[in-house]
XYZ file of C-alpha atoms in Angstrom:
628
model
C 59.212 84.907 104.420
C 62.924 85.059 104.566
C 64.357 81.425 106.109
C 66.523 81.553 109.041
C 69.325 79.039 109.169
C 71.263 78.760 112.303
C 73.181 75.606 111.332
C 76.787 73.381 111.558
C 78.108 71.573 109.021
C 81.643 68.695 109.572
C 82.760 66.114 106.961
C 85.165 63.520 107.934
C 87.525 61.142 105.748
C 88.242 57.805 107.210
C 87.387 54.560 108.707
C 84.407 53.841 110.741
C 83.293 57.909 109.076
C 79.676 57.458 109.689
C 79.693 56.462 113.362
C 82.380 59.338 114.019
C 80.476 61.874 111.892
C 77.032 61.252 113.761
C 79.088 61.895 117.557
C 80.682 64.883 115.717
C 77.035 66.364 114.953
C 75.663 65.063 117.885
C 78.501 67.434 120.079
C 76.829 70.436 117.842
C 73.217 69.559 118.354
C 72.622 73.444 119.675
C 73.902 74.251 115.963
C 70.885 72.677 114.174
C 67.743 70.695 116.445
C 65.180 70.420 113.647
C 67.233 68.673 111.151
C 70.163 66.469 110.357
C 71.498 64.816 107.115
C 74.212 62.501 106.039
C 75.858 62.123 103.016
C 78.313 59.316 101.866
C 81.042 61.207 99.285
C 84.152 59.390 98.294
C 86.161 58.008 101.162
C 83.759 59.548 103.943
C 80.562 61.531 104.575
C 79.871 65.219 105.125
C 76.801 65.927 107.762
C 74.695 69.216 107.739
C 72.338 70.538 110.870
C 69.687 72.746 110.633
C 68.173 74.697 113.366
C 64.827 77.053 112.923
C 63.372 76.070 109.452
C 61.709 78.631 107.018
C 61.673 77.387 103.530
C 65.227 76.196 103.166
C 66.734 74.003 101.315
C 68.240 70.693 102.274
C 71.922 70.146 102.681
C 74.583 68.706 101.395
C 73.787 68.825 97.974
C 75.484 67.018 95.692
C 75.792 67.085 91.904
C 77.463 63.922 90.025
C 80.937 64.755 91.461
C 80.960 67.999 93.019
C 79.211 68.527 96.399
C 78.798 71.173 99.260
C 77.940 72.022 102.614
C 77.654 75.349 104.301
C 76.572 77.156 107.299
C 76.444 80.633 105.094
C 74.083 83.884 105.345
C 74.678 85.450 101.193
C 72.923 89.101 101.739
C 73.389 89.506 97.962
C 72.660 86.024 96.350
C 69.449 87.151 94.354
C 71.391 89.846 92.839
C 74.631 87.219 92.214
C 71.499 84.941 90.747
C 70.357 87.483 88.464
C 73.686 88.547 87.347
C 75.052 85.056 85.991
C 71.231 84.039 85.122
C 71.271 81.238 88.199
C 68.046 80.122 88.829
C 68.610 79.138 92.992
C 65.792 78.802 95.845
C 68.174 80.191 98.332
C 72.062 80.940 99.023
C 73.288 77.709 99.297
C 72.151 77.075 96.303
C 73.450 79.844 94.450
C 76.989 79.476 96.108
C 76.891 75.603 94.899
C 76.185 76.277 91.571
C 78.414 79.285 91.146
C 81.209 77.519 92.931
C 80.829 74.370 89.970
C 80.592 76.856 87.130
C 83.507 79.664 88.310
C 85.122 77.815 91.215
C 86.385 78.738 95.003
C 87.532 82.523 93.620
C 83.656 83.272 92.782
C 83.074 83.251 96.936
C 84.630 87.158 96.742
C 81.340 88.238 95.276
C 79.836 86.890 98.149
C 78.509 89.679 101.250
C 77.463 88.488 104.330
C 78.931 85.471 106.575
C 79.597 82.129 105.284
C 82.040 78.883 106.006
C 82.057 76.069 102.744
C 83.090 73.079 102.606
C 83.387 71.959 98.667
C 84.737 69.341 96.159
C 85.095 69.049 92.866
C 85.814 65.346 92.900
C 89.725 65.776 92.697
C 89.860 68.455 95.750
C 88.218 69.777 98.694
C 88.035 73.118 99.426
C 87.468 74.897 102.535
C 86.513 78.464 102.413
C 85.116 81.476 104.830
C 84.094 84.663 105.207
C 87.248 87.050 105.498
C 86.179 89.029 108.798
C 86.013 85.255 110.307
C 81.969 85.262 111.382
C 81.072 82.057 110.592
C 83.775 79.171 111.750
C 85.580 77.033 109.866
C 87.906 73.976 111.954
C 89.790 71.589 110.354
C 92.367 68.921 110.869
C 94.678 66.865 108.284
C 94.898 63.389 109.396
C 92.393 61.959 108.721
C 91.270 65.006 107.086
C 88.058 66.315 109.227
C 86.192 69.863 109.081
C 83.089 71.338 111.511
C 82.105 74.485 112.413
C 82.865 74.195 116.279
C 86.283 72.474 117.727
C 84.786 70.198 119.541
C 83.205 68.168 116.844
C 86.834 65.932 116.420
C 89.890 65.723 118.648
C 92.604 68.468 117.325
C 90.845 70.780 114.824
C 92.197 73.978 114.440
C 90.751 77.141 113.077
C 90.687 77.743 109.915
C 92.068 81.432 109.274
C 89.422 83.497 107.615
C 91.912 85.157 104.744
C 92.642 81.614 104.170
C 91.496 78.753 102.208
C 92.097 75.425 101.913
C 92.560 72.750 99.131
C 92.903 68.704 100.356
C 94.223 66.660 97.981
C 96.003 63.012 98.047
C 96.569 63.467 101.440
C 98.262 66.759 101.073
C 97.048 70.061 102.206
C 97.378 73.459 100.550
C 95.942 77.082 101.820
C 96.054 79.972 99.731
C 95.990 83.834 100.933
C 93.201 85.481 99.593
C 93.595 88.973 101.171
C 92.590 91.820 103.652
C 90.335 94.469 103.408
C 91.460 97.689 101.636
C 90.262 101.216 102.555
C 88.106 103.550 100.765
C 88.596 107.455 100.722
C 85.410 109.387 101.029
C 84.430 112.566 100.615
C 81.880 112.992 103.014
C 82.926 109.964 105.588
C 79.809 110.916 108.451
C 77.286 110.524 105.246
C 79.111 107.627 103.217
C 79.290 105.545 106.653
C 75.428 106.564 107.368
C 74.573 104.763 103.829
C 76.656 101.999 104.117
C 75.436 101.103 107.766
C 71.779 101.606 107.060
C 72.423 99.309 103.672
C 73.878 96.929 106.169
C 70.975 97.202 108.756
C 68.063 96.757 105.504
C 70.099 93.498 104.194
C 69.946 91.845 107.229
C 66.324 92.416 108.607
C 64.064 89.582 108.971
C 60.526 89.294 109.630
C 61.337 89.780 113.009
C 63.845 90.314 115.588
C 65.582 91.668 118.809
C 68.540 93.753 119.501
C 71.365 93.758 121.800
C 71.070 96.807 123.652
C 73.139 98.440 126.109
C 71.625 101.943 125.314
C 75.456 102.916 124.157
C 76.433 104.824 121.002
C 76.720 101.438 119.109
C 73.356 99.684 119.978
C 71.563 103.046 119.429
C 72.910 103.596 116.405
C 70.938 100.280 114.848
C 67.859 100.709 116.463
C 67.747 104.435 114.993
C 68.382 102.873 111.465
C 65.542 99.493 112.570
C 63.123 101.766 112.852
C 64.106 103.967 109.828
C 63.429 100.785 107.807
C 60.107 100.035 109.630
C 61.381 96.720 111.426
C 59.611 94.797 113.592
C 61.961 94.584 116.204
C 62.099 94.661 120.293
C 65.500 95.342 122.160
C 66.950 93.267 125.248
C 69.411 94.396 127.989
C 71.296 91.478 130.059
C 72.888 92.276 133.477
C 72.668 92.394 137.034
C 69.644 94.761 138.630
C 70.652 98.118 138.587
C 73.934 97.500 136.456
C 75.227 100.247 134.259
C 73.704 98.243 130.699
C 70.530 98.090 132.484
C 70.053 101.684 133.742
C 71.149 103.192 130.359
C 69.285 100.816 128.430
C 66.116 101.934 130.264
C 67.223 105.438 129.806
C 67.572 105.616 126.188
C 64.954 103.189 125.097
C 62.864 105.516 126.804
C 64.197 108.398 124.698
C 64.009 106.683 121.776
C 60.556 104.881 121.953
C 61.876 101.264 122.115
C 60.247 98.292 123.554
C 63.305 97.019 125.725
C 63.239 93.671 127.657
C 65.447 93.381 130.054
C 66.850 90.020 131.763
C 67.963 90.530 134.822
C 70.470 87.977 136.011
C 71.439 86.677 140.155
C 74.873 85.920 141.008
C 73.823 81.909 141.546
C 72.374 81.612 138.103
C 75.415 82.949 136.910
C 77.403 80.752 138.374
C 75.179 77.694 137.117
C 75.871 78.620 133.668
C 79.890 78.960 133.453
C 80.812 75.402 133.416
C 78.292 75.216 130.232
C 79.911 78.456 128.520
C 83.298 77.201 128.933
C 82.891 74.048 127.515
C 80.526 75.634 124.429
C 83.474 78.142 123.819
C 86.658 75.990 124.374
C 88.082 78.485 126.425
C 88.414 79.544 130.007
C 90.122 83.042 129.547
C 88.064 85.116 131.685
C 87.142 87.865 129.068
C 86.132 85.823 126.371
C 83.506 83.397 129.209
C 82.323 86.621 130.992
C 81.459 88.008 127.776
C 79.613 84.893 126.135
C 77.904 85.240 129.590
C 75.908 88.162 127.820
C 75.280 86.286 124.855
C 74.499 83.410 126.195
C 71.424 84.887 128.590
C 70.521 87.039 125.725
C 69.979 84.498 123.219
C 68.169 82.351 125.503
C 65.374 84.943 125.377
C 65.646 87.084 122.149
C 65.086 83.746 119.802
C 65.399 83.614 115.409
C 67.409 86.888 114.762
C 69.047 89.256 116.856
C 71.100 92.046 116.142
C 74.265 93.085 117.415
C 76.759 95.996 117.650
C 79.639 93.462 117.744
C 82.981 95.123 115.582
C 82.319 98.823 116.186
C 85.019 98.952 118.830
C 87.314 97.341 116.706
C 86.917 99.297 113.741
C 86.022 102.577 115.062
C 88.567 102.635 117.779
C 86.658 102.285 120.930
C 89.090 99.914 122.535
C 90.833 101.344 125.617
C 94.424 100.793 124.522
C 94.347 102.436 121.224
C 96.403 105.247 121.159
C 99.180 105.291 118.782
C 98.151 104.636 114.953
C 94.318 104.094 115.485
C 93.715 102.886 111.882
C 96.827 100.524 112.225
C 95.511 99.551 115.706
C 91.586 99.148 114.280
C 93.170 96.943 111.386
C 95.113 94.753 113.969
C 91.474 94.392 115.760
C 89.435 93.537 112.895
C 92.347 91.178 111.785
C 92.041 88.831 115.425
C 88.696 89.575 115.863
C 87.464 85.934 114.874
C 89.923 84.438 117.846
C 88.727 87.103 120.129
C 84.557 87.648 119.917
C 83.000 86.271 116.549
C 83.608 82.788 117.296
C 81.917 83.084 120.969
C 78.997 84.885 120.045
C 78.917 82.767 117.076
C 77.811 79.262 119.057
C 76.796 81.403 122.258
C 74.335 82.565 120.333
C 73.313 79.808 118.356
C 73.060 77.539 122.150
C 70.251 80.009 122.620
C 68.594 79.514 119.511
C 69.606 82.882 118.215
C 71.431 83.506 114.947
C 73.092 86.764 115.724
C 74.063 89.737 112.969
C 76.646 92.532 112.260
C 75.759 95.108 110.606
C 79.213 96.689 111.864
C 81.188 94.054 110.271
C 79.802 94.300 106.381
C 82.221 94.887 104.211
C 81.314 98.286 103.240
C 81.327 99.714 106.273
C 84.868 98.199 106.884
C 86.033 99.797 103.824
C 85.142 103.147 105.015
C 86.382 102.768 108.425
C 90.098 102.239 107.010
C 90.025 104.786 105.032
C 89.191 107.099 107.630
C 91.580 109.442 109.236
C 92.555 108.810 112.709
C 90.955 112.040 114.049
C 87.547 109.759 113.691
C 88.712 106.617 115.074
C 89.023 108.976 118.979
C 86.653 107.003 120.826
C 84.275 106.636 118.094
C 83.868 110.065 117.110
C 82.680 109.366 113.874
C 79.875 107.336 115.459
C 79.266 109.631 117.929
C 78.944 112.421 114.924
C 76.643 110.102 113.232
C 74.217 109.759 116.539
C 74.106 113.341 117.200
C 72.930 113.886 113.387
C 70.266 111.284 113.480
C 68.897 112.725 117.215
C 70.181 110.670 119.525
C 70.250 112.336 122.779
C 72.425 109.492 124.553
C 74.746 109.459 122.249
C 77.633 111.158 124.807
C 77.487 108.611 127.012
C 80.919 106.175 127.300
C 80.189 102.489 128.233
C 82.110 99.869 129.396
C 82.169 96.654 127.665
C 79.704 94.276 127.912
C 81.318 91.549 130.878
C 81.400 95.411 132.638
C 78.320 97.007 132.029
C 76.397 93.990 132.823
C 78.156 93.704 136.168
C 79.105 90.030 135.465
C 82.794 90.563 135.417
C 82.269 91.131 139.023
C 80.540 87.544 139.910
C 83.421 84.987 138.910
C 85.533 84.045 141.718
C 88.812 85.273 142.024
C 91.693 84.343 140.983
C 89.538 83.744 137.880
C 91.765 81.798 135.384
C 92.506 79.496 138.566
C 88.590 79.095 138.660
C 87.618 78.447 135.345
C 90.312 76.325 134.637
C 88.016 73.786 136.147
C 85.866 73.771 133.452
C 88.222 74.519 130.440
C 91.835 73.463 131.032
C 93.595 74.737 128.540
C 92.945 76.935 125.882
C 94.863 77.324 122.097
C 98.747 76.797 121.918
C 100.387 79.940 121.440
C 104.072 80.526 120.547
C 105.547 83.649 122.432
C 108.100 85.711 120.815
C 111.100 86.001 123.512
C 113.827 88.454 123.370
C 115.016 87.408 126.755
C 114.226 90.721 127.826
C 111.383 91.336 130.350
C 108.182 92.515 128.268
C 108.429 89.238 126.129
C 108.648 87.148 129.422
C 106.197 89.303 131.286
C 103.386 89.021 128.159
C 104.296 85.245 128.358
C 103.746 85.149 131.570
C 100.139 86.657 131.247
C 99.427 84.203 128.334
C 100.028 81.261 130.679
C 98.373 82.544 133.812
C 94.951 83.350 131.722
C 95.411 79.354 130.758
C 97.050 79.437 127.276
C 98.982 77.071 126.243
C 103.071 77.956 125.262
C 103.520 75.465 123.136
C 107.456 76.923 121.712
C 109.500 79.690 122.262
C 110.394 81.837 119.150
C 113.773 83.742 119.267
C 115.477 85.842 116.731
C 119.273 86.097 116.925
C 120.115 89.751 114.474
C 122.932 90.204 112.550
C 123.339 93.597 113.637
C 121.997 96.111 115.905
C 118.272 95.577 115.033
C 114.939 97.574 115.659
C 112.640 94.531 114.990
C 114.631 92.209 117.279
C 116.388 92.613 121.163
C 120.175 92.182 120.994
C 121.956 91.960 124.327
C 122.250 88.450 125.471
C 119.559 87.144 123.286
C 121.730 83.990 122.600
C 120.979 83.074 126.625
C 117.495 83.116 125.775
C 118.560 78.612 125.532
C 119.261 79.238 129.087
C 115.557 80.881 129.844
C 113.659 78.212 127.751
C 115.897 75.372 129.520
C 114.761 76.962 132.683
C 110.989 77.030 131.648
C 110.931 73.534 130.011
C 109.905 75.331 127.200
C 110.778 73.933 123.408
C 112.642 76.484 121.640
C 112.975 77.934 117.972
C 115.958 79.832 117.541
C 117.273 81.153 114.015
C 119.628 83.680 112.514
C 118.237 86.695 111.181
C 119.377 87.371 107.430
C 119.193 90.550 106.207
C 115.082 90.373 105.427
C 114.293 90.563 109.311
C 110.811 90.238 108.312
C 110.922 87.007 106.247
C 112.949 84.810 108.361
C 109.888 85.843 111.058
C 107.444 84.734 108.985
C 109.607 81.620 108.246
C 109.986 81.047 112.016
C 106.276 81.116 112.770
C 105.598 78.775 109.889
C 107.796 76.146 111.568
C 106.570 76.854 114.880
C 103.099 75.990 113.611
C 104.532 73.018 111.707
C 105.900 71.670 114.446
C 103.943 72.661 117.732
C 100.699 73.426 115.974
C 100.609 77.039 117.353
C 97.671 79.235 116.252
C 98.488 82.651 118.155
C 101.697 84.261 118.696
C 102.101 86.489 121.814
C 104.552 89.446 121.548
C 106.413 92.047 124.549
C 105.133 95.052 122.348
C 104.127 97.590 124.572
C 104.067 101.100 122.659
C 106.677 100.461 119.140
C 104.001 100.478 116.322
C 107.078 99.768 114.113
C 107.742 96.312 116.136
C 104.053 95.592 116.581
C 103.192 96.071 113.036
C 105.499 93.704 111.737
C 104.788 90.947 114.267
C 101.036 91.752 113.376
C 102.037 91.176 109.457
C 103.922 88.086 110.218
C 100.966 86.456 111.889
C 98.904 87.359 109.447
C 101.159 86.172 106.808
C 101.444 82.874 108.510
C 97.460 82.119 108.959
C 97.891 82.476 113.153
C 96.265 84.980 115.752
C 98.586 87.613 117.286
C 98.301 88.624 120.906
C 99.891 92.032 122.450
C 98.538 92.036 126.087
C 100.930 94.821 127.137
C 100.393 97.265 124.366
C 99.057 100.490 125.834
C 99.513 100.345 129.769
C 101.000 102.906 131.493
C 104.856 102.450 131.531
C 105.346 103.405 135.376
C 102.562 101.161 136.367
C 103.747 98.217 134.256
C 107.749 98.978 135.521
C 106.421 98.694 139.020
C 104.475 95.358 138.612
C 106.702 93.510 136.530
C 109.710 94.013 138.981
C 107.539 92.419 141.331
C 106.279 89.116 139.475
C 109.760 89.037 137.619
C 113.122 88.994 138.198
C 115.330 90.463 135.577
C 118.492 92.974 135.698
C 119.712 95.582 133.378
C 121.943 94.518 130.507
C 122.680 97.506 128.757
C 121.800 101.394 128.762
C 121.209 104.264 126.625
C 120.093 107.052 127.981
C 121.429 110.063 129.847
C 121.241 109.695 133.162
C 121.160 105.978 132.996
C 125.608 105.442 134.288
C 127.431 102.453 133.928
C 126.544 101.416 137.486
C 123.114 100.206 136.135
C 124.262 97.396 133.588
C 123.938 94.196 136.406
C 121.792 95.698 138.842
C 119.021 93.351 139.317
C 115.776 95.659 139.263
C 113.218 95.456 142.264
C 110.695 98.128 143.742
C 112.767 100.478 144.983
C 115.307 100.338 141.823
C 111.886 100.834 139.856
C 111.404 104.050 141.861
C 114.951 105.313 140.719
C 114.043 104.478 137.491
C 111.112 106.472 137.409
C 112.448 109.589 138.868
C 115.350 109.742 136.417
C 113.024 109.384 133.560
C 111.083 112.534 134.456
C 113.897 114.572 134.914
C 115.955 113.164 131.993
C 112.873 112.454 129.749
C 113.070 108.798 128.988
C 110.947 105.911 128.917
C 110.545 104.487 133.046
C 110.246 100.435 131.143
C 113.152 101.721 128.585
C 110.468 100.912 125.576
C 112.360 103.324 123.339
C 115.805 101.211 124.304
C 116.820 103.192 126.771
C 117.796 100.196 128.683
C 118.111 96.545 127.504
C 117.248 93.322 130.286
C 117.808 89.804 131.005
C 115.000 88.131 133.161
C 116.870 85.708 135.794
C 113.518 83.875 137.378
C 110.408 83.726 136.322
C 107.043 81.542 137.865
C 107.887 79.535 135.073
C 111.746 78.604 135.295
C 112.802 75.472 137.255
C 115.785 77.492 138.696
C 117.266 80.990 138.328
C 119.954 81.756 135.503
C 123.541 82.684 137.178
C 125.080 85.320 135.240
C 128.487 86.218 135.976
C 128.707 89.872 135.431
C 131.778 90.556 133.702
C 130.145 88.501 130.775
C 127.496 90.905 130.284
């Protein structure tokens, strides 16, 4: 029998460590109810919880010096075992004794999900898995690590490309990397071997499957019962939701024993104070989601698998519609601040350790190396269904918080609501221009409960398609107004370095870990802020990338205030440069883009803008108009 081991793991490296360490487990008892151990290691203790116990092993283990502790799920140890002649009961003990003989590097042989904590008596090292499945926090002083935030005041995330070496006080992380594509010849049958190798690794004795009966879900149970699992799917939402009545439709179709959980608006409601404090977060996507996890895992106990990272690989996110392979790598990059962490201890609140088969490395590979022509909605996958006889395979759902009609129970306005329960979520820095999409994406950032820890401005040398240039040195003036601290520096002639270098002492200073941007449709601006977070070990956020320009013109002039700076564009006269824009001036706007065939929000620079007020400034900036 295969062991399941839904666990947590924290260390911590100062006075009174024991006492602290036992609260910090105790905070992640969902992690691991069967079992806890404590270790004393020089100058603290490391803890280990284990939850659902099938011939496992013990942790932390320790050897003379070195020791270890991880919450990891090795698909390939036996074969790592028999390659460097390790004899190992089970992963943890292969990745211990590989990590003393070859060191921290050895963890790229590793495939599957995994966060490590381990020292070789001189250093610890923190390590994880690179998509980000299994979490990793940490903080410096005193130096402290858990899998969940909440285990010590002021952890932050460790970034999955990232890992970390403490020493003397001192921390160190090291880049180790994104994935790189793979060109295939035959990309429908390449991806149909890699996925059902991914299925077959992770099958256990037994277990469920998150089913919503869409192209995603259907796709695994087609390859679980290829492989002969014993397996039973389950459908969360509200009666007669659209989850539900596909679900029903294509288990049907496909001979699948579906249980289905059908949820009331009141036991809803019961359960969001709980989510929000399990997930450190009250942005409304993110709790409405774990809402589905949650209920699920409560009833669909050991294993269950999930369809989790086919949107973000495969392009089935609604604002995707540039560069879908740059836009499906900018997905799978943030992916662990947006959905692995949630389901991760969602899931494992239920009693559920939850898999994705989407998210193996293999299958990663081949989805960027795809051409964007198979990234359109999911083609590929859709390709893939039809082949293996799928006769719902056509059908376009909406994601989960939708489908399972839950988005529709939280009371509105919902950040307002939930706030309640989860004040504030992570500290962002937002990139400001002084123009109107950085303030407006700002503006979203705070009212979903983020916190804006710094402004980050950029003042170019020279005219500049990375950075705004009209007025930007007033952008003092907008972060006065907003009580904002503010990080201003002069552009050299690497734009792109002195960005990176900007972020790094935003997060030195104001402990950022996401950086919102204005981007709404320049993949040339977008990539580079997406490369700079990366870079710099922090989330990046885009919430206007992809809306409609003439819906977004006619909103913002209502929630801002901001006036025209500069134009560009035929038809645009002088006359414009000071006009302050409201609804009607948004109209104009409009109508002279259709006939003159610009931009309506002046994305491709048609126009340049100052924003005056905002919800956030004390008082509006004066300008006096023969300055600008």
């Amino acid at each position: 029998m295969k062991g399941v081991k839904m666990c947590g793991i924290a260390g911590y490296f100062g006075e009174n460590w024991e006492n602290i360490l036992r609260k910090a487990l105790n905070l992640m008892k969902h992690r691991g109810r069967d079992s806890l151990k404590i270790e004393k290691v020089e100058k603290g203790g490391i803890g280990y919880l284990l939850h659902s116990i099938s011939g496992f092993v013990p942790q932390p283990l320790i050897d003379g010096d070195f020791w270890f502790v991880g919450n990891l799920e090795i698909y390939n140890w036996r074969d790592i075992a028999d390659k460097f002649g390790i004899e190992a009961e089970n992963d943890a003990e292969l990745a211990f004794e590989l990590l003393m003989r070859k060191g921290v590097s050895a963890c790229r042989l590793f495939s599957g999900q995994y966060a490590i904590a381990f020292s070789d008596s001189s250093k610890i090292y923190l390590i994880r898995d690179r998509v980000g499945i299994a979490p990793l926090f940490y903080s410096v002083n005193p130096f402290s690590f858990a899998s969940e935030r909440k285990a010590f005041p002021k952890l932050r995330e460790l970034h999955p490309r990232y890992s970390l070496i403490f020493e003397d006080g001192e921390i160190e992380t090291l880049y180790r990397g994104f994935f790189t594509g793979r060109k295939v010849k035959d990309p429908v049958k390449e991806l149909d071997r890699a996925l059902r190798e991914a299925v077959r690794r992770r099958i256990w004795d037994e277990q469920w499957l998150l089913f919503s009966g869409g192209v995603d879900s259907a796709l695994l149970a087609s390859y679980l019962i290829e492989e002969g699992a014993n397996f039973k799917a389950i459908v969360v939402g509200l009666e007669r939701s659209p989850d539900i009545v596909r679900a029903e439709k294509v288990a049907r179709e496909m001979n699948i024993k579906l249980e289905k959980i059908v949820l009331k608006r009141e036991t809803i409601l019961k359960r969001v104070g709980k989510i929000c404090k399990l997930i450190e977060s009250s942005d409304p996507v993110k709790v409405e989601a774990s809402l589905v996890t949650y209920f699920a895992s409560l009833n669909c106990p050991k294993v269950a698998f999930s369809g989790i990272g086919a949107d973000e690989i495969f392009g089935g996110q609604a604002r995707m519609h540039r560069s879908r392979t740059l836009e499906c790598i900018w997905a799978l990059r943030n992916i662990y601040e947006r959905s692995t962490y949630t389901n991760n201890v969602c899931g494992f609140a239920g009693g559920t350790e939850l898999r994705f088969p989407y998210l193996d490395e293999k299958v990663i590979e081949i989805s960027i190396g795809l051409d964007d022509s198979w990234k359109e909605d999911k083609k590929i996958l859709r390709e893939l269904a039809k082949i293996r006889g799928i006769k719902g395979y056509l059908e376009h759902r909406k994601a989960p918080q939708h489908g399972s009609g839950i988005s529709t129970i939280i009371p509105k306005p919902k950040p307002e609501y939930l706030s309640k329960f989860w004040p504030k979520n992570i500290k962002l820095g937002a990139l400001i221009s002084g123009g109107k999409d950085s303030w407006y994406a700002l503006h979203i950032m705070h009212r979903l409960n983020y916190e804006i820890a710094c402004i980050i401005s950029i003042l170019p040398r020279k005219e500049s398609m990375l950075f705004h240039v009209p007025m930007v040195e007033m952008v003092r003036e907008q972060a006065k107004a907003a009580g904002i601290p503010l990080i201003m520096k002069k552009a050299g002639e690497n734009e792109e370095e002195i960005l990176r270098k900007v972020i790094e002492e935003a997060v030195n200073k104001f402990s950022i870990e996401g950086v919102v941007s204005g981007a709404i449709s320049s993949q040339y601006q977008r990539k580079r802020f997406e490369d700079a977070c990366e870079k710099t070990g922090v989330a990046s956020f885009s919430p206007l990338w992809g809306v409609d320009q003439k819906t977004y013109l006619r909103k913002v002039c209502r929630e801002l205030k901001f006036i025209i700076v500069e134009v560009a564009a035929e038809g645009l006269e002088r006359e414009w440069v000071g006009k302050e824009i409201g609804p009607s001036e948004a109209e104009s706007l409009i109508t002279l883009s259709k006939k003159y065939g610009f931009n309506p929000a002046g994305e491709g620079g048609e126009y340049e803008t100052f924003v005056i007020d905002a919800p956030l400034f004390s008082k509006p900036i004066r300008l006096e108009l023969e300055k600008i």
